[in-house]
Every structure is written in structure tokens, then in C-alpha cells.
Coordinates of C-alpha atoms and ligand atoms in Angstrom, one line a residue:
X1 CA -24.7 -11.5 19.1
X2 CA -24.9 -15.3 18.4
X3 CA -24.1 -14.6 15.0
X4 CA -20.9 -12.1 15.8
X5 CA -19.4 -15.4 17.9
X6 CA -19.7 -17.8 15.3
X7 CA -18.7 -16.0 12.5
X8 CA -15.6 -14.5 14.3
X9 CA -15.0 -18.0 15.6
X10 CA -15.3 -19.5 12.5
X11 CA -12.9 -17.2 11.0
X12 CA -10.6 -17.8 14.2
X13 CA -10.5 -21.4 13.4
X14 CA -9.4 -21.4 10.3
X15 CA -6.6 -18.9 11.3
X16 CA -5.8 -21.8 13.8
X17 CA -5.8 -24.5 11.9
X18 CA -4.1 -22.6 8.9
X19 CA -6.7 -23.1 6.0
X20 CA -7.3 -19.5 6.1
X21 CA -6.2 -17.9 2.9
X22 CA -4.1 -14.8 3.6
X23 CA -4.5 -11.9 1.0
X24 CA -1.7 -9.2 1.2
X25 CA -2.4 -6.1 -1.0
X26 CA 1.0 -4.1 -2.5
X27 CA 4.3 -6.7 -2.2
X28 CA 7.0 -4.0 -1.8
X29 CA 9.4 -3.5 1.0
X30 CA 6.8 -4.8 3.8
X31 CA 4.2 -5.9 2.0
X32 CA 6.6 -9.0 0.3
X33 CA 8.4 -9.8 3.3
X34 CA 4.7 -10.4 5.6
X35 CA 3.5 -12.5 2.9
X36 CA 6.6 -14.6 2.8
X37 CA 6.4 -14.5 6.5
X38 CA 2.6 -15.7 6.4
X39 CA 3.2 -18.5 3.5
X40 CA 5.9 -20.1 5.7
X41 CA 3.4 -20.2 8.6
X42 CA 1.1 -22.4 6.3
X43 CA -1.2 -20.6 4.9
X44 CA -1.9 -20.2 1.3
X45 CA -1.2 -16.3 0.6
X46 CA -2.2 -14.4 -2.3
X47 CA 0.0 -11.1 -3.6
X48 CA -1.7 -9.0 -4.8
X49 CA 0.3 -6.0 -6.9
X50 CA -0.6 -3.2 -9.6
X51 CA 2.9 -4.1 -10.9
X52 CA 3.0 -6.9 -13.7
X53 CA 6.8 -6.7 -13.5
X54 CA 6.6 -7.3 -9.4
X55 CA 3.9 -10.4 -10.3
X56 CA 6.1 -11.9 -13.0
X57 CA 9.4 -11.4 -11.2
X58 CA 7.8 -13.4 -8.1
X59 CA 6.4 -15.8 -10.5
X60 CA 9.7 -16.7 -11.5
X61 CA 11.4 -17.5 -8.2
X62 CA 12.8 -14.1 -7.8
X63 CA 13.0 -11.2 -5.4
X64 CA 13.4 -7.2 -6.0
X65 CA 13.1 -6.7 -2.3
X66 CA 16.9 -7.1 -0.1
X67 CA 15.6 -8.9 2.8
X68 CA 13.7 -11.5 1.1
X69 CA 15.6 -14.3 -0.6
X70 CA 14.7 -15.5 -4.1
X71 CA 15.3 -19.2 -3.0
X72 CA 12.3 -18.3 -0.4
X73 CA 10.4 -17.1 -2.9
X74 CA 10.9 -20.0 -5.2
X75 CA 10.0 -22.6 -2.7
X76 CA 6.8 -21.1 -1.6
X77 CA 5.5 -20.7 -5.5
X78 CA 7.2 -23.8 -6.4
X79 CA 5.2 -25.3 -3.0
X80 CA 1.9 -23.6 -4.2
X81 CA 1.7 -21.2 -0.9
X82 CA 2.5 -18.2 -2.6
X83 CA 1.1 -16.3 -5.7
X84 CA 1.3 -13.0 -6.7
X85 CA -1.2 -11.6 -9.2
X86 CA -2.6 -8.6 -10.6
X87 CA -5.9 -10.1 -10.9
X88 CA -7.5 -8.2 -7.9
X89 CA -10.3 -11.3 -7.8
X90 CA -8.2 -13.5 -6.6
X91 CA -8.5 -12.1 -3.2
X92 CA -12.3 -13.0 -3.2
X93 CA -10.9 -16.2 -1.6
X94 CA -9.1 -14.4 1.3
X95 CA -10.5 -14.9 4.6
X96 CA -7.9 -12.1 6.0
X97 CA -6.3 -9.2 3.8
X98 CA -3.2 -7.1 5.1
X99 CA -2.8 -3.6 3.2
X100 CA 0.4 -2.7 3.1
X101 CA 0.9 0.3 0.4
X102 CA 2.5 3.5 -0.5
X103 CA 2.1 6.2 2.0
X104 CA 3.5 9.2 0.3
X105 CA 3.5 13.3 0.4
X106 CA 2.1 15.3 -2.1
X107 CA 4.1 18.4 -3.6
X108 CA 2.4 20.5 -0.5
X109 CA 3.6 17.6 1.8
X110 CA 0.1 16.5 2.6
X111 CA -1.0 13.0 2.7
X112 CA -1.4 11.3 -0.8
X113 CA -3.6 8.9 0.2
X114 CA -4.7 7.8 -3.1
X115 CA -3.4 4.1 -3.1
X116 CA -4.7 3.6 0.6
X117 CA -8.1 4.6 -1.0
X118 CA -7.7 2.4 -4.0
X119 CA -6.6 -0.8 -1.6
X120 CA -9.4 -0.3 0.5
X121 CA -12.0 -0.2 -2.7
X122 CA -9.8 -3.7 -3.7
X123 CA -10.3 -4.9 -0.1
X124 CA -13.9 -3.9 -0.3
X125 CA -15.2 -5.2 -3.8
X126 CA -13.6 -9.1 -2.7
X127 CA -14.5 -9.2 1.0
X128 CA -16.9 -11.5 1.9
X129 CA -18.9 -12.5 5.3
X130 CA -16.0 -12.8 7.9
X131 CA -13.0 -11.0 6.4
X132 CA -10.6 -9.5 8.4
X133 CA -8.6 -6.2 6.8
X134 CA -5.6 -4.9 8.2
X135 CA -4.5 -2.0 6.9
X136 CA -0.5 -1.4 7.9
X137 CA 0.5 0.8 5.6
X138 CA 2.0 4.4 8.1
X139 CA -1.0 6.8 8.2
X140 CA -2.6 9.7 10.6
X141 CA -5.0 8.7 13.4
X142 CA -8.4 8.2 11.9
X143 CA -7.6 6.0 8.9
X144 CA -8.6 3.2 9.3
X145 CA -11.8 4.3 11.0
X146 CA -12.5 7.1 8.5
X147 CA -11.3 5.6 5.8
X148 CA -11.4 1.7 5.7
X149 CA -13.8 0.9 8.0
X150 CA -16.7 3.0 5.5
X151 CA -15.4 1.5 2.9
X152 CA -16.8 -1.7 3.9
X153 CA -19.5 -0.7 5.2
X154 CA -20.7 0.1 1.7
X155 CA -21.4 -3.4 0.7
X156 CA -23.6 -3.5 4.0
X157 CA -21.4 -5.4 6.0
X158 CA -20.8 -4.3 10.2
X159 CA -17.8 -3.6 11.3
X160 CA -17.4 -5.8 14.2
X161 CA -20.2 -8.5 13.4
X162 CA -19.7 -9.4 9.9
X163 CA -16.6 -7.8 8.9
X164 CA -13.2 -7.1 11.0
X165 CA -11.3 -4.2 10.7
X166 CA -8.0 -3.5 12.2
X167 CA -4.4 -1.2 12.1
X168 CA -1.2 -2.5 12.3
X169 CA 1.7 -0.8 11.6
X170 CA 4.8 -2.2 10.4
X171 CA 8.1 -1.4 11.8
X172 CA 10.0 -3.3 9.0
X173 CA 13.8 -1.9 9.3
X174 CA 15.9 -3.0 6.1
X175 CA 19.0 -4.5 5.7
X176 CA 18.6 -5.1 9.8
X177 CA 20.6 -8.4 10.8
X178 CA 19.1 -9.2 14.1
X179 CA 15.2 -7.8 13.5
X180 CA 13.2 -9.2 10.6
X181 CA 9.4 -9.3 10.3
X182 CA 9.3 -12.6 12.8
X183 CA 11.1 -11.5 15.5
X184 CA 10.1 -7.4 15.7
X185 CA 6.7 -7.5 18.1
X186 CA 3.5 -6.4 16.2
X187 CA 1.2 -3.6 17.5
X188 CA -2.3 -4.4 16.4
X189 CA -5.5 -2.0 17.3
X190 CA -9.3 -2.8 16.0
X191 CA -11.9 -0.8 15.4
X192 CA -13.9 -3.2 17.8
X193 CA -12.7 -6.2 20.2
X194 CA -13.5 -8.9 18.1
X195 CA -11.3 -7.1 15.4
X196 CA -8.6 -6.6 17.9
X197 CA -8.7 -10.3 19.0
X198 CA -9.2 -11.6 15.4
X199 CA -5.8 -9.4 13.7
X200 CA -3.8 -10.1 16.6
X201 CA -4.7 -14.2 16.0
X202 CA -3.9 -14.0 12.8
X203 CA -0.3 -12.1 13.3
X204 CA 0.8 -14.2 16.1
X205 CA 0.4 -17.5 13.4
X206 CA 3.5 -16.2 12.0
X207 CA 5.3 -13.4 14.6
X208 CA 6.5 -14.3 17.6
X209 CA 4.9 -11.4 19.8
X210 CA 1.9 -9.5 19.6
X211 CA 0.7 -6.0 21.6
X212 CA -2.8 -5.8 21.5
X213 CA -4.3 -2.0 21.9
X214 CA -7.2 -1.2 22.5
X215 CA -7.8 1.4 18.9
X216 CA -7.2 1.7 15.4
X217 CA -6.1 5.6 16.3
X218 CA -3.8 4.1 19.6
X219 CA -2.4 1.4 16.4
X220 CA -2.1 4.4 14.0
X221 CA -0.1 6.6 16.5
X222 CA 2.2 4.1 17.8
X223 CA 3.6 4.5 14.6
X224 CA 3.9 7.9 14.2
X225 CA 5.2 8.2 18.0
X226 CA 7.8 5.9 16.8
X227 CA 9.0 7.6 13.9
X228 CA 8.7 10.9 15.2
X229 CA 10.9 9.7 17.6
X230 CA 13.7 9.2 15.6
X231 CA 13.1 12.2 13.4
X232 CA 13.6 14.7 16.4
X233 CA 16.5 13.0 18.1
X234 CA 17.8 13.3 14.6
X235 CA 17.3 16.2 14.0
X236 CA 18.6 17.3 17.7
X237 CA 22.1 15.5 17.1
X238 CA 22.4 16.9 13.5
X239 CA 21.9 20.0 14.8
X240 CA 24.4 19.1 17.6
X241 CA 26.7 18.7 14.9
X242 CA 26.3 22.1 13.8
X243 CA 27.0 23.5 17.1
X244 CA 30.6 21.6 17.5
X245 CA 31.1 22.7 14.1
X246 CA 31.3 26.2 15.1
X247 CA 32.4 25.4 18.5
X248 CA 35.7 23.9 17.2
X249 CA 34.7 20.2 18.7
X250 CA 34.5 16.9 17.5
X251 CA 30.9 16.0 17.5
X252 CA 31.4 11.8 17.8
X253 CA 33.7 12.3 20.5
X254 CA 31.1 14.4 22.5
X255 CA 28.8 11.4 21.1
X256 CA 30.8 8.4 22.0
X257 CA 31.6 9.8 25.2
X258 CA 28.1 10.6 25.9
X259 CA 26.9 6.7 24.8
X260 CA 29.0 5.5 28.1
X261 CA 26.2 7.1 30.1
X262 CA 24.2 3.5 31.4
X263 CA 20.5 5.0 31.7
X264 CA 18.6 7.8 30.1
X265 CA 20.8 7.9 26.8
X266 CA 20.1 6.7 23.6
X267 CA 22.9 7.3 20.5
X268 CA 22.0 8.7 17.2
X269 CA 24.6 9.9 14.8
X270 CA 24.5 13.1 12.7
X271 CA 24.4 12.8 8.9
X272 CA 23.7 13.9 5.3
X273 CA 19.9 13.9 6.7
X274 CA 17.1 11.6 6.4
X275 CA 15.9 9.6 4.0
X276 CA 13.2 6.6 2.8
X277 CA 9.6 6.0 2.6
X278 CA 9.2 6.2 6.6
X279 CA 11.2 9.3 8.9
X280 CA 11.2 12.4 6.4
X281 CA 7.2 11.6 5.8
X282 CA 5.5 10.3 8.4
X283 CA 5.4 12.9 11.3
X284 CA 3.9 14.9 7.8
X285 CA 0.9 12.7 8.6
X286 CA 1.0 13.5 12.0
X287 CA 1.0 17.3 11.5
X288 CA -1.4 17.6 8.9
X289 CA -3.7 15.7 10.9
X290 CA -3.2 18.1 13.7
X291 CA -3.3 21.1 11.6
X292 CA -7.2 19.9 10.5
X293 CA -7.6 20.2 14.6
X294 CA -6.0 23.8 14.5
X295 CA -2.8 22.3 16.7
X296 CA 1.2 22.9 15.2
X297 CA 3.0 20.1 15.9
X298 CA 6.0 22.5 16.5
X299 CA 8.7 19.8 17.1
X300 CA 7.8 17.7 14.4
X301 CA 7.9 21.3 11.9
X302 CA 11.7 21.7 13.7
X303 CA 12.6 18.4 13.2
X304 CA 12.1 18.4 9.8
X305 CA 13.7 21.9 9.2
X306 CA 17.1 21.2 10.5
X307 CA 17.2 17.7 8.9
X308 CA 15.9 18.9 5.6
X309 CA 19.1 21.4 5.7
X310 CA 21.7 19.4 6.2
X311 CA 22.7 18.2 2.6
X312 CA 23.3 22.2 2.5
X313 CA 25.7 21.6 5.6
X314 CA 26.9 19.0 3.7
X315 CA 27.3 21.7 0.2
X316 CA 29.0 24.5 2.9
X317 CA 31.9 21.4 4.1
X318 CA 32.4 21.1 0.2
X319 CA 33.0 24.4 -0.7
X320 CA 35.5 25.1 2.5
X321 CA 37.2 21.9 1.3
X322 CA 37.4 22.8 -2.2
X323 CA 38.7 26.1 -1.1
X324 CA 41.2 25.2 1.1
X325 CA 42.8 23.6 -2.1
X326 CA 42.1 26.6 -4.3
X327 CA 39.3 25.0 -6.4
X328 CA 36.0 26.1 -6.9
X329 CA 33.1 24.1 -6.9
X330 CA 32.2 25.3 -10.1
X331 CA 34.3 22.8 -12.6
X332 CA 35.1 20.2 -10.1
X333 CA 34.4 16.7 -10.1
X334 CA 33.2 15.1 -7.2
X335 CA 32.3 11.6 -6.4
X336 CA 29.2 10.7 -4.1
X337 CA 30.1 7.4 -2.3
X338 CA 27.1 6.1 -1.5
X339 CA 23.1 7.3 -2.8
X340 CA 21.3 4.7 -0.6
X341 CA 19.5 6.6 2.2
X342 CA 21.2 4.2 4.3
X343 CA 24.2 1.7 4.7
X344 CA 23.7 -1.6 3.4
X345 CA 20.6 -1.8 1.8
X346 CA 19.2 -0.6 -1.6
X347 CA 16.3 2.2 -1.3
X348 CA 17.4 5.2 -2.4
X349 CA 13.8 7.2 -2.1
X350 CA 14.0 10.3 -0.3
X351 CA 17.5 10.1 0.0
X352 CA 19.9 12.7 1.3
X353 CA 22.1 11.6 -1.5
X354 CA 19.7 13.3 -4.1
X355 CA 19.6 16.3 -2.3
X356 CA 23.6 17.0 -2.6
X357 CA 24.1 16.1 -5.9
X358 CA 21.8 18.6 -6.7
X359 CA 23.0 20.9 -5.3
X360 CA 26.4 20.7 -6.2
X361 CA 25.6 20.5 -10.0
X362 CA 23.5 24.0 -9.0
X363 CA 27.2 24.9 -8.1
X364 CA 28.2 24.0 -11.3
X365 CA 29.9 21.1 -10.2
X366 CA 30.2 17.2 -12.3
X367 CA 28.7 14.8 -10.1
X368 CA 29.6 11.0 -10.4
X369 CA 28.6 8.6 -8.0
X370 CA 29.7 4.7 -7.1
X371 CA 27.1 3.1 -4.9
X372 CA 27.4 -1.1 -4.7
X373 CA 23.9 -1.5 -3.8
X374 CA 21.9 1.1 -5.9
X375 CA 23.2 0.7 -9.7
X376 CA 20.9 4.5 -11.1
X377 CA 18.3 6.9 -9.3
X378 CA 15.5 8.5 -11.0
X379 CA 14.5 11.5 -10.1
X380 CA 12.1 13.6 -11.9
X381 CA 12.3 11.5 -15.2
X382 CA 15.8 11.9 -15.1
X383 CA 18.3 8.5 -14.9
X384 CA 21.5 8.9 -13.4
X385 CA 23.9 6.2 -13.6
X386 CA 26.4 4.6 -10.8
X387 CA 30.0 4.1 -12.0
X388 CA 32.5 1.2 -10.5
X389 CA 34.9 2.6 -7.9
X390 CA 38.3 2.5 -9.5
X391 CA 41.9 3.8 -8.3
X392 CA 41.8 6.3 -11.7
X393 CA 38.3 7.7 -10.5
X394 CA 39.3 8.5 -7.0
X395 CA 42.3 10.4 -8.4
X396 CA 40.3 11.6 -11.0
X397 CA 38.2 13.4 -8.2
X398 CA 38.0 16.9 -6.9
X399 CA 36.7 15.2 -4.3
X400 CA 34.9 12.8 -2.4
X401 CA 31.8 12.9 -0.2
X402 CA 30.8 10.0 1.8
X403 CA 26.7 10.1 2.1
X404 CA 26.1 6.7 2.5
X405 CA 28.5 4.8 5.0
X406 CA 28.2 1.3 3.3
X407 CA 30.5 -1.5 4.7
X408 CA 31.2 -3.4 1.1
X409 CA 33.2 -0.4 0.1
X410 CA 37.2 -0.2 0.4
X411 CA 37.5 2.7 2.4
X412 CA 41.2 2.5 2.9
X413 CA 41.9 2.7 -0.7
X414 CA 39.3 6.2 -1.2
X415 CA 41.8 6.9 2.0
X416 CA 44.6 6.2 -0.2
X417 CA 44.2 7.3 -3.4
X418 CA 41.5 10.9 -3.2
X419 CA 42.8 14.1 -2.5
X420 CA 40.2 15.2 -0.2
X421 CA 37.4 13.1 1.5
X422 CA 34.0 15.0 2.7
X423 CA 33.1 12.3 5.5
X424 CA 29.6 12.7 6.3
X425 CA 29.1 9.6 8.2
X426 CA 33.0 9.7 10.4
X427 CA 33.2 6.5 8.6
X428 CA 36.8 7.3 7.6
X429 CA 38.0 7.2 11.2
X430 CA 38.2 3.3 11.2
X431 CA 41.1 3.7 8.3
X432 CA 45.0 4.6 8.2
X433 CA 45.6 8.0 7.3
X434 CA 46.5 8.5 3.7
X435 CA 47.0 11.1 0.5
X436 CA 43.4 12.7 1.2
X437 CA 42.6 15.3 3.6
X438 CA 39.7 14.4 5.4
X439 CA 36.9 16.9 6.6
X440 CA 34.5 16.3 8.9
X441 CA 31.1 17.8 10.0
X442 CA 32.5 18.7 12.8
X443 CA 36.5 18.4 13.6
X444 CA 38.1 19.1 17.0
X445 CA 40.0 22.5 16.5
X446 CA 40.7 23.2 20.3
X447 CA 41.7 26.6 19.3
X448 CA 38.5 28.0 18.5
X449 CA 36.6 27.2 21.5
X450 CA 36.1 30.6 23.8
X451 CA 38.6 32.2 21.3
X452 CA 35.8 34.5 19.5
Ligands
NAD501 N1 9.9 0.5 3.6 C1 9.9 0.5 4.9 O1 11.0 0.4 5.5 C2 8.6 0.7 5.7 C3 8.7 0.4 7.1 C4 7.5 0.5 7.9 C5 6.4 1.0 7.3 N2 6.3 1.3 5.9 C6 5.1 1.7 5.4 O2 4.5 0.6 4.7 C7 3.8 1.1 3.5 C8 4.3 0.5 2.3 O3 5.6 0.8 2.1 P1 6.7 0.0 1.2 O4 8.0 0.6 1.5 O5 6.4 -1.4 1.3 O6 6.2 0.5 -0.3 P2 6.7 -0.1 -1.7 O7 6.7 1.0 -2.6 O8 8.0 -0.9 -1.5 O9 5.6 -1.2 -2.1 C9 4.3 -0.9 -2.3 C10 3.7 -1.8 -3.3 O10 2.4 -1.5 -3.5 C11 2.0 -1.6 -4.8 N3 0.7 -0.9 -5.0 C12 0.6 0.4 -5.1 N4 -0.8 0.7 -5.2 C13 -1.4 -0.5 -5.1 C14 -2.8 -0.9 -5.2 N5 -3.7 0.1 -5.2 N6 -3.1 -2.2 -5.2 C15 -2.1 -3.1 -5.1 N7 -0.8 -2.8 -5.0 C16 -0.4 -1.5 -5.0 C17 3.2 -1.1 -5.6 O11 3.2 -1.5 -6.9 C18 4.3 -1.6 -4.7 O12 4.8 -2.9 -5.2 C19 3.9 2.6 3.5 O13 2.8 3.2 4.2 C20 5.2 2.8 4.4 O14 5.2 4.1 5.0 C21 7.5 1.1 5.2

């Protein structure tokens, strides 16, 4: 074991003293932020990315994620701290490598873990005696154990003694003001102690609390708890939603009135339903994994049922709108505000968004949408493109459904100048009456209650 404590504390020490080189494979959303986060510590980081566009653009100063400035960027290349690169050797010099890659769902919503499998062959061909891999990317329990940690073990390294092998999953939350990688605490589980002790060294060099557990599969879940989480309690006020709907009651009044509770509370807010790369997927991990172990995750199936149906809810408010005027969806034009999955940032994967204008072009309807973070969405092969929000296009419109409660856009004059306003989000609530009816997903309409 003499040789376990002085290659692990060799390794330590250069953590310490910050001459470690950090390598952090896939620089998307949480991937580019930790690297930036790790070159500012001191170290020397190298990005490593299948993208040549993502390389170059980095290269050249610039960002293509929100929450990481350009000007950051551009110091720490211009300061020789930061590369990014598709040459996967480069990473040979790494003492520590952080994986931090696409997670996604097949067609059958099962686990795709193809690019986890091809960053842990990266990880293994340039590891050396001492590296440490993280793997943070959101995965089921067993991973890093089943997956990783025998992927090193191929070039005849032990886990443990000559290699380190840890999880730790990100809890990156974009566009958020107050929480950035720095400041949000880091879960971090290793397949042995010395892994544990080594990953969690090497995150608290550049974030400002660590939790230690004592597994990769405790690490793995955390996530997953997390997540889950918000999916049910999503889900549970979404479908809440749907019960004041036919109850005749406003839903954020019961909400808001609710929130005043002190203890045992916590507000969520119905919607269009979930998107991104993190709540509509990962609980999928969860269940699969369970399903290998003959287990139904029953609340996680639930969740997902009731929020994968509410751009339908969404549809059904629509068509009672239209109809209240006379109109048809069939021939109208409608406006999507908003395609991002969520206000203020960019990301509009999984979104909600999608999900309505498709089906209310399956209605027959012409969809146009006005989004100031997201200029076009692809979907399937297919490009659709934003348009600019203008007094002529609001009038222009059928109407208007709000998916995406954004704060740059001018709500009072979509108050002003539509005709009717589908308000997903009870964002319209904060503005002055004006020409458009508004509909909610759930309106007060005292009349209804125990009227049958
Ligand atoms: N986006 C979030 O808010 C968020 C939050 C917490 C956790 N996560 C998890 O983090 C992981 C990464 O998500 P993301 O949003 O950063 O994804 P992303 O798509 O923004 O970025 C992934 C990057 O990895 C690159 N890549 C793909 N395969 C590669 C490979 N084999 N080698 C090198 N690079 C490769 C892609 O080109 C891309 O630039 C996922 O598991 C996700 O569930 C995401």
C-alpha cells in the first residue's frame, strides 16, 4: 500500500500546488463552465470537444454557452490556461479528467449511452499512472462502476492504487443569477476512498463546498433524487392545475396562498411542461435501471405522463379560446412567445415549446414564433425561424400563447395590441388590462364550483 500513498499523494500535491493539468472532456452547458471555473483556479485546463466549431469558437475568445462570458474565455486562452482541442492526445498530459457529456434517451427512451462510452475509451487511451476521472455527466446507478471504472482497468491499471475513479454530478442551473458552478456545493462519490478524497481535492481547488459520499451509486443517485424531485412536484402542480381548471379556481391564487405556509412547503408553478437536457430524461435513467431489477418506478412513470400532456392542455386552452371568438384552429395564425424551455436563457432542447407548435400545425394552424434568446429550433432536420415581435404581428395574430415567460419581452404591449393571449406561465398578471382577452390554465369562475 506504500505505492497507493505516494502515488495518490503525489497526485494530491500537484492538485495543491496547482500544476496539475485539468482535462475536461465535452465543453457544452457544464462541461465549459467547470473548465472556466478550473482555469481561473490556476490550473492549466485542456477542452477537449468532438466539435471543431466549439474548439475554434473558444479559440477565438468566444462563448456559445449563456453563462460563460466571452471576455472570460478570452483571458484564459489569451493567458495560456485554457485550450480547447479536438486532438483527444492532448489529454495525455492531464493528471485529472472531468467527463461531462451528453446523456440522452433513445427513441424507446432508454439510456443512449453511447458518448459516455466513447469519453470513457478517450479517458482511457490518455490516462496515465495517477489520473483521476470524474465522470459527471447524469446517469443511472452503476455507471461509473460498470462502465468507467472497467474501462480503465483495460490498460491494467487498479482502480484505487494506480488510477482514481470517481462521480460527480453537476447541478449546473442556467441563466441562474445567484448559483453558478462556484457557489452551488459539489457531491462527489469514488469508487474507493482514495478516489473520494482525491475528486473531492481537486473540486474544492475551484468550488467553495464539497459533500463527500461514500459511492459512485450514492454520487449517481443524488442526482437522480434531485431531478426526480422536481419532475414529480411538477408534475403534481401541473396536474393541480388541471383540477382548478375544472374546478372553476385560479390555480396561482391556491399557489400563492399556499407559499405563505413557513415550513413543509416548497412552490412550483404549473406550465407548458418540462423541458432540457436534465428533468424530462433523467428519472428515464432511473427507471430503466430499475426495470433491469424487475422494480416500476411508478411515480417517476406518473410524473412523466401528466407533464408530457400538458402542451395538449395547452392545445385544449387554444381551441376554447379560438372558439369563444368563432375561429377555428384550422386557418389561424398564432404566435408562440417564447420556445426556450425556460425563461431567460437559450436551450430550447426538449422544450414544451416544440411540442405545441406541433400540434397546432396538426390542427392546421400557422405557427410563428418571436423568442429573444433562441433565434431557430431544429427539429427533425427541419429549421424553423424566430421572427421580431412587432405591433403589426401581434395584431396580425389569431392569437398568442405565452410558453416561455422571458422577462426581455414587452408584455404590456402583447397586452395591448393581441386579441387573445393564451398565458401559460400567469405572466400576464403583472400587466394593465388591455385589447386581448386573456386565458389562463386555470381562471377563477366561482360559479362552477359545486354547481355540477
Ligand atoms: N445542461 C444542464 O443544465 C445540465 C445540468 C446538470 C447536468 N447536466 C448533465 O451534464 C451532461 C452534459 O450536458 P450538457 O448540457 O453540458 O451537454 P451539451 O450538449 O451542452 O455539451 C456536451 C458537449 O460534449 C461534446 N461531446 C459529445 N461527445 C463527445 C465525446 N465523445 N468526446 C468529447 N466531446 C463530446 C459535444 O460536442 C458538446 O459540446 C449530461 O449528462 C447532462 O444530463 C446538464
Amino acid at each position: 500500500m506504500a505505492g497507493e500513498a505516494s502515488i495518490k499523494e503525489r497526485v494530491l500535491k500537484r492538485i495543491q500546488d496547482r500544476s496539475a493539468v485539468i482535462g475536461v472532456i465535452g465543453l457544452g452547458y457544464v462541461g465549459l463552465p467547470l473548465a472556466v471555473e478550473f482555469a481561473n483556479a490556476g490550473f492549466h485546463v485542456v477542452g477537449y470537444d468532438v466539435s471543431q466549431r466549439v474548439c475554434d469558437l473558444l479559440m477565438r475568445g468566444e462563448s456559445h454557452i449563456q453563462d460563460v462570458s466571452p471576455a472570460d474565455v478570452a483571458t484564459l486562452v489569451k493567458a495560456g490556461l485554457l485550450e480547447a482541442t479536438t486532438d483527444e492526445s492532448r489529454l495525455s498530459t492531464a493528471d485529472a479528467i472531468s467527463i461531462a457529456v451528453p446523456t440522452p434517451l433513445s427513441k424507446t427512451r432508454d439510456p443512449d449511452m453511447s458518448y459516455v462510452i466513447a469519453a470513457a475509451e478517450t479517458a482511457t487511451r490518455q490516462t496515465h499512472e495517477g489520473t483521476l476521472v470524474v465522470l459527471e455527466s447524469t446517469t443511472y446507478p452503476g455507471t461509473t462502476r460498470e462502465v468507467l471504472a472497467p474501462a480503465l482497468a483495460t490498460r491494467g491499471f487498479t482502480v484505487g492504487v494506480d488510477v482514481f475513479v470517481a462521480f460527480s454530478p453537476e447541478r449546473v442551473d442556467p441563466g441562474n443569477p445567484v448559483y453558478h458552478t462556484k457557489n452551488t456545493p459539489k457531491v462527489v462519490g469514488g469508487i474507493t476512498a482514495a478516489c473520494t478524497e482525491l475528486a473531492s481535492a481537486l473540486y474544492a481547488s475551484c468550488i467553495d463546498t464539497i459533500v463527500p459520499v461514500s459511492s459512485t451509486e450514492s454520487a449517481e443517485l443524488v442526482k437522480l433524487l434531485e431531478n426526480t424531485f422536481r419532475s414529480v412536484n411538477i408534475a403534481m402542480v401541473n396536474e393541480m392545475a388541471i383540477v382548478c381548471d375544472k374546478l372553476g379556481v385560479d390555480v396561482w391564487e391556491v399557489i400563492e396562498a399556499a407559499s405563505t405556509k413557513p415550513f413543509g412547503y416548497m412552490k412550483f408553478t404549473p406550465g407548458p411542461g418540462i423541458g432540457g437536457h436534465c428533468i424530462p430524461l433523467d428519472p428515464h435513467y432511473l427507471a430503466w435501471k430499475m426495470r433491469t431489477l424487475n422494480y416500476k418506478t411508478r411515480f417517476i412513470d406518473l410524473a412523466s405522463e401528466i407533464n408530457s400532456q400538458m402542451p395538449a392542455f395547452v392545445l385544449e386552452k387554444v381551441v376554447h379560446g379560438l372558439n369563444h371568438d368563432r375561429k377555428p384552429v384550422n386557418g389561424s395564425r398564432i404566435l408562440v412567445l417564447g420556445v426556450a424551455y425556460k425563461r431567460d436563457i437559450d436551450d430550447a432542447r426538449e422544450s414544451p415549446a416544440l411540442d405545441v407548435i406541433r400540434l397546432l400545425e396538426e390542427q392546421g394552424a400557422t405557427v410563428s414564433f418571436h423568442d429573444p434568446y433562441v433565434d431557430c429550433v431544429r427539429e427533425d432536420g427541419h429549421v424553423r425561424t424566430g421572427v421580431p415581435l412587432t405591433t403589426q404581428l401581434l395584431a396580425d395574430a389569431d392569437a398568442v400563447v405565452v410558453v416561455t415567460d422571458h422577462q426581455k419581452v414587452d408584455y404590456q404591449l402583447v397586452m395591448d395590441q393581441s386579441k387573445l393571449i393564451i398565458d401559460s406561465r400567469n405572466i400576464m398578471r403583472g400587466y394593465k388590462p388591455g385589447k386581448a382577452r386573456v386565458v389562463t390554465l386555470a381562471a377563477a369562475r366561482p360559479s362552477a364550483v359545486g354547481s355540477n
